[in-house]
PDB file of C-alpha atoms in Angstrom:
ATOM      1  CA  UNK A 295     -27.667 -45.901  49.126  1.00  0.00           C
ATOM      2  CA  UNK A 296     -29.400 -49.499  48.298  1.00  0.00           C
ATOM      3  CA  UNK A 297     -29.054 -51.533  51.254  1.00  0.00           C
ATOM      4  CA  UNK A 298     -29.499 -55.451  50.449  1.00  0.00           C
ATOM      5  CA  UNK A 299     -27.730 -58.430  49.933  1.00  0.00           C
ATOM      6  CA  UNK A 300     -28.502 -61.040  47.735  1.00  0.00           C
ATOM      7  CA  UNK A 301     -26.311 -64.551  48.351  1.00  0.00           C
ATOM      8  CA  UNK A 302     -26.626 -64.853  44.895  1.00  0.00           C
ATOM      9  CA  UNK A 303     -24.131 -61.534  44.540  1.00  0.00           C
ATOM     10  CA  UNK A 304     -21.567 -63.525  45.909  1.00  0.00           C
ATOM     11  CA  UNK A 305     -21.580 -65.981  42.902  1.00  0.00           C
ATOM     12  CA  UNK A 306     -19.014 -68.565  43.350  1.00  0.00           C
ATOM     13  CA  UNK A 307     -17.906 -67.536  46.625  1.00  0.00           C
ATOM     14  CA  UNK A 308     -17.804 -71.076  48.568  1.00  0.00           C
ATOM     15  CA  UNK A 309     -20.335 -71.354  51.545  1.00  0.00           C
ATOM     16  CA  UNK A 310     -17.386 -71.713  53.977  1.00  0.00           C
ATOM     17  CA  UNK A 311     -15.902 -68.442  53.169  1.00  0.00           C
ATOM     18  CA  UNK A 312     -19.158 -66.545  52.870  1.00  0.00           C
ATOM     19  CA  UNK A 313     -20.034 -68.042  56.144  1.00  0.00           C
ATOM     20  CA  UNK A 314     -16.984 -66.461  58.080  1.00  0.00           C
ATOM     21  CA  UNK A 315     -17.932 -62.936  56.828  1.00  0.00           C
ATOM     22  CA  UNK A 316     -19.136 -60.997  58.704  1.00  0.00           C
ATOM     23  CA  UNK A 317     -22.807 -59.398  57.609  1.00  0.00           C
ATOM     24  CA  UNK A 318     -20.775 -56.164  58.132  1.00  0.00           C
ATOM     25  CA  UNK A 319     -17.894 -57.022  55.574  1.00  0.00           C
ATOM     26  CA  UNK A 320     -20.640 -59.013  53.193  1.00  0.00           C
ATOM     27  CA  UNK A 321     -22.520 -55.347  53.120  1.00  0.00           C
ATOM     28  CA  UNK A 322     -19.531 -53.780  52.396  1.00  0.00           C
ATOM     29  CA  UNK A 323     -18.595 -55.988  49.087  1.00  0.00           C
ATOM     30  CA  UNK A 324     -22.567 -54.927  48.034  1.00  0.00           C
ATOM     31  CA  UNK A 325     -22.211 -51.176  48.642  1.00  0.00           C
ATOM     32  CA  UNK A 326     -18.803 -50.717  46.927  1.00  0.00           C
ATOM     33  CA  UNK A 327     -19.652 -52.827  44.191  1.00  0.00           C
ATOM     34  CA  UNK A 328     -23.037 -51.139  43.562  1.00  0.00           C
ATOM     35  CA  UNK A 329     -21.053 -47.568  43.938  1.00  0.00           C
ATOM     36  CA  UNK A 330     -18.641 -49.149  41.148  1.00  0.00           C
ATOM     37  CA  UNK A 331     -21.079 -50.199  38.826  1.00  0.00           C
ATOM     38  CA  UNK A 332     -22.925 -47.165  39.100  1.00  0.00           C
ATOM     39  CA  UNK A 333     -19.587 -45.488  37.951  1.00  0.00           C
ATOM     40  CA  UNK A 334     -18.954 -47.883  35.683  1.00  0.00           C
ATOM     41  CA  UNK A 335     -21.297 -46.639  33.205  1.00  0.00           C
ATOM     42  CA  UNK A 336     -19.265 -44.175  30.539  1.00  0.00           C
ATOM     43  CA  UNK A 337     -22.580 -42.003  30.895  1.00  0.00           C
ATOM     44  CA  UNK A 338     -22.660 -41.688  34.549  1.00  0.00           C
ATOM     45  CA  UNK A 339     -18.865 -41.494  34.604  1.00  0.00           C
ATOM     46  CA  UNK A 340     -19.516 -38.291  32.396  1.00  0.00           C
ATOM     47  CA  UNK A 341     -21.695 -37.119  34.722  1.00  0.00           C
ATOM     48  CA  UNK A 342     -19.753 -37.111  37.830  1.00  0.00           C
ATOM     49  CA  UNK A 343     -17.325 -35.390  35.911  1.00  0.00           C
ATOM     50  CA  UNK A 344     -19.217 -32.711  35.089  1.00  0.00           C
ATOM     51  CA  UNK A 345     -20.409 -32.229  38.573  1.00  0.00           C
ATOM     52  CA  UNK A 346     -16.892 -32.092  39.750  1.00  0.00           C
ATOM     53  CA  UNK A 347     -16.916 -28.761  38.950  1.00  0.00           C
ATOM     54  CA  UNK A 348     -19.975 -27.157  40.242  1.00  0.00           C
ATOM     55  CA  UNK A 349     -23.344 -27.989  40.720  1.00  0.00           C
ATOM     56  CA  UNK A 350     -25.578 -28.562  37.771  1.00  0.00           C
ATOM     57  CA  UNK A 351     -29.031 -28.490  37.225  1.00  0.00           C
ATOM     58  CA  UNK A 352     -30.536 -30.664  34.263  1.00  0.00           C
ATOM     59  CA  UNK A 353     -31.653 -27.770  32.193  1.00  0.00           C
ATOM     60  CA  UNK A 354     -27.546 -27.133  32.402  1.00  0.00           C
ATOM     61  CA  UNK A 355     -26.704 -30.832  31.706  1.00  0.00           C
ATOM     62  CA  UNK A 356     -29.040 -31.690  29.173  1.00  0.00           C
ATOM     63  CA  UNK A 357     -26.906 -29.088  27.022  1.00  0.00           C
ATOM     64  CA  UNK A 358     -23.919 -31.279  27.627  1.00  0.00           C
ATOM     65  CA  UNK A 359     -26.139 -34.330  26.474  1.00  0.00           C
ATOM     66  CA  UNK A 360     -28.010 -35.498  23.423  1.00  0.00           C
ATOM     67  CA  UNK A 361     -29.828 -37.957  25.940  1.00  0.00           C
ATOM     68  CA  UNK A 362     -33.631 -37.305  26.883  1.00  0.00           C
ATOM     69  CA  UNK A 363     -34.850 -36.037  30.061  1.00  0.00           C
ATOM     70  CA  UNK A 364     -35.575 -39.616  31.150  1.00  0.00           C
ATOM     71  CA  UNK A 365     -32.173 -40.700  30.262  1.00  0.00           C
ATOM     72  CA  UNK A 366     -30.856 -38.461  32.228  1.00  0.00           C
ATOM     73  CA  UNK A 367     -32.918 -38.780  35.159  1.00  0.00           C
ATOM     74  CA  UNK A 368     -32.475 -42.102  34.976  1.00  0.00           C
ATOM     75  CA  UNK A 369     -28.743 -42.100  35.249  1.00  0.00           C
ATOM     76  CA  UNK A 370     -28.867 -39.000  38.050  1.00  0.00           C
ATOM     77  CA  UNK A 371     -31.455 -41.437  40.273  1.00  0.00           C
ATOM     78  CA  UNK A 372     -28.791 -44.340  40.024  1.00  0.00           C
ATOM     79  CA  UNK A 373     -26.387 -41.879  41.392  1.00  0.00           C
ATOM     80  CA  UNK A 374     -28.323 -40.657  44.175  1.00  0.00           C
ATOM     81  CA  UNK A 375     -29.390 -44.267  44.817  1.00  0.00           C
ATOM     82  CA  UNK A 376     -26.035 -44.986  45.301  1.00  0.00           C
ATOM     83  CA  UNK A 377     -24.895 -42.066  47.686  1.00  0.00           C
ATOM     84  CA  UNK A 378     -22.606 -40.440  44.737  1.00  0.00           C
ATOM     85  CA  UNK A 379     -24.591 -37.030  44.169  1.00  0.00           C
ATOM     86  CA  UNK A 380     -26.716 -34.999  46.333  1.00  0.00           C
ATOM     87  CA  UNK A 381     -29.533 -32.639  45.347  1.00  0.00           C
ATOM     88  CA  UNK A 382     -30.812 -29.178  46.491  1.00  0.00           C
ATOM     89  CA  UNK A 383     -33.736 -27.240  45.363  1.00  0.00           C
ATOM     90  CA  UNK A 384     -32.846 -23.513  44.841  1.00  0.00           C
ATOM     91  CA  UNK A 385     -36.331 -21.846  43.742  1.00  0.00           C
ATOM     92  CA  UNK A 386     -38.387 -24.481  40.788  1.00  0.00           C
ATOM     93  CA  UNK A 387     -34.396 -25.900  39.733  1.00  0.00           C
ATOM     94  CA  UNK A 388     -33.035 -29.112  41.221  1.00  0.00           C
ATOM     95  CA  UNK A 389     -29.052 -28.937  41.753  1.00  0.00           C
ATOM     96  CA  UNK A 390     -27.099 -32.079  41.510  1.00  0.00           C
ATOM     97  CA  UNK A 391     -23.643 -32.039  43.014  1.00  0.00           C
ATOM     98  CA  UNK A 392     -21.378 -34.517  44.325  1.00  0.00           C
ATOM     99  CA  UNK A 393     -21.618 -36.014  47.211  1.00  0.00           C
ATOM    100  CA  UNK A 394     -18.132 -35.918  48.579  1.00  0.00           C
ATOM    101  CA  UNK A 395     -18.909 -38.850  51.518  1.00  0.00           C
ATOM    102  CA  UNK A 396     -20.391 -40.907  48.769  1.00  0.00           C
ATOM    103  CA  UNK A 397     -17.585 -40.131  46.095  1.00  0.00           C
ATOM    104  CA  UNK A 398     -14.705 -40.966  49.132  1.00  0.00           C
ATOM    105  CA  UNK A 399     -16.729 -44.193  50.225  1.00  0.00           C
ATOM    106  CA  UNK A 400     -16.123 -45.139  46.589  1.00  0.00           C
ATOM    107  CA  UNK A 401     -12.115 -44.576  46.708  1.00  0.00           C
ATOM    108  CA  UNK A 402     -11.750 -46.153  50.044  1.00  0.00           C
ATOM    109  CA  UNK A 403     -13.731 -49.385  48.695  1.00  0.00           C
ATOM    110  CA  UNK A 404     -11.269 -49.091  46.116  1.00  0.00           C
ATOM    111  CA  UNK A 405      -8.024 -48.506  48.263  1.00  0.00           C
ATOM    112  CA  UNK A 406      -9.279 -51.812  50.793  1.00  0.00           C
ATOM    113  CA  UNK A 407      -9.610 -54.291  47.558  1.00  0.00           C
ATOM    114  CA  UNK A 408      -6.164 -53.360  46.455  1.00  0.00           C
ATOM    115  CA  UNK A 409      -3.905 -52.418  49.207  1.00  0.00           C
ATOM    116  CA  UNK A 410      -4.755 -55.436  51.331  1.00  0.00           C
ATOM    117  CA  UNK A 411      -5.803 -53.761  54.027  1.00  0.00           C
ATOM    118  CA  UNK A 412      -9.489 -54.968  53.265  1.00  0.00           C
ATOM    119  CA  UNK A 413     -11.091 -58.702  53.960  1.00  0.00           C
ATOM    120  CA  UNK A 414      -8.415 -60.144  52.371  1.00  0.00           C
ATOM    121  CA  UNK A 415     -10.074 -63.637  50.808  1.00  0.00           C
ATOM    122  CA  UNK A 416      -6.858 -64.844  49.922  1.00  0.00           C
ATOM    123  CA  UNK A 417      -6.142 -65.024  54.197  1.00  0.00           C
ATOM    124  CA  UNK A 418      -9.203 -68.202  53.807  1.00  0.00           C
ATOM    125  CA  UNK A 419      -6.683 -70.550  51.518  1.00  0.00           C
ATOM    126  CA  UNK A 420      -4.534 -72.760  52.027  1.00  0.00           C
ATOM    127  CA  UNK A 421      -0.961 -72.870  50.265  1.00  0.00           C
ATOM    128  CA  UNK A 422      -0.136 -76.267  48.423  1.00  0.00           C
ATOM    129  CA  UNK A 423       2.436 -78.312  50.212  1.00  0.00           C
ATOM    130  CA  UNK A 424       5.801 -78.097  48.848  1.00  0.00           C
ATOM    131  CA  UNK A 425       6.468 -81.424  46.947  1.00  0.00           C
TER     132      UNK A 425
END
């Protein structure tokens, strides 16, 4: 999984705020929102759906796909960057499958942001004053 952070990420996120998270929490906003985006992509999304199933190699998908080898390796290796499919070599054929860690790390970034049992920003405002 790509491990960095960029302050930059964070766009408009004011310096006070970022400055009370911890590295920890400011990690986790990069890793589940790199994880999303990697999903994100109809393409990929099509992927891991395929892979829900079994494990494929990408003689097998490239029969699903009108895409080009690189294409599809290119999607697969933003995957795998991102800790959403594993791979096994079974004699001169690469597997992909899901990785299950990887795919739950996704849903429980997921759960945090809306079940406010995450960060919680909102926690670093202030209400107005009643007038």
């Amino acid at each position: 999984m790509k491990k960095f952070v960029q302050r930059s990420y964070y766009g408009g996120l004011r310096e006070s705020v970022l400055e009370q998270l911890s590295p920890e929490n400011r990690q986790d906003y990069q890793d589940g929102a790199s994880m999303l985006k990697a999903l994100g992509d109809p393409q990929r999304a099509m992927l891991v759906d395929a892979l829900s199933c079994r494990p494929l190699c990408v003689y097998e998908m490239q029969q699903l796909v009108s895409w080009s080898q690189a294409t599809l390796s290119h999607h697969l290796k933003t995957l795998r960057e991102n800790g959403l499919v594993n791979t096994k070599r079974q004699g001169k054929w690469i597997y992909y499958s899901l990785n299950e860690d990887g795919i739950s790390a996704a849903k429980d970034f997921v759960e945090r942001l809306t079940n406010g049992s995450g960060i919680c920003l909102s926690d670093y405002v202030t209400p107005p004053e009643e007038a």
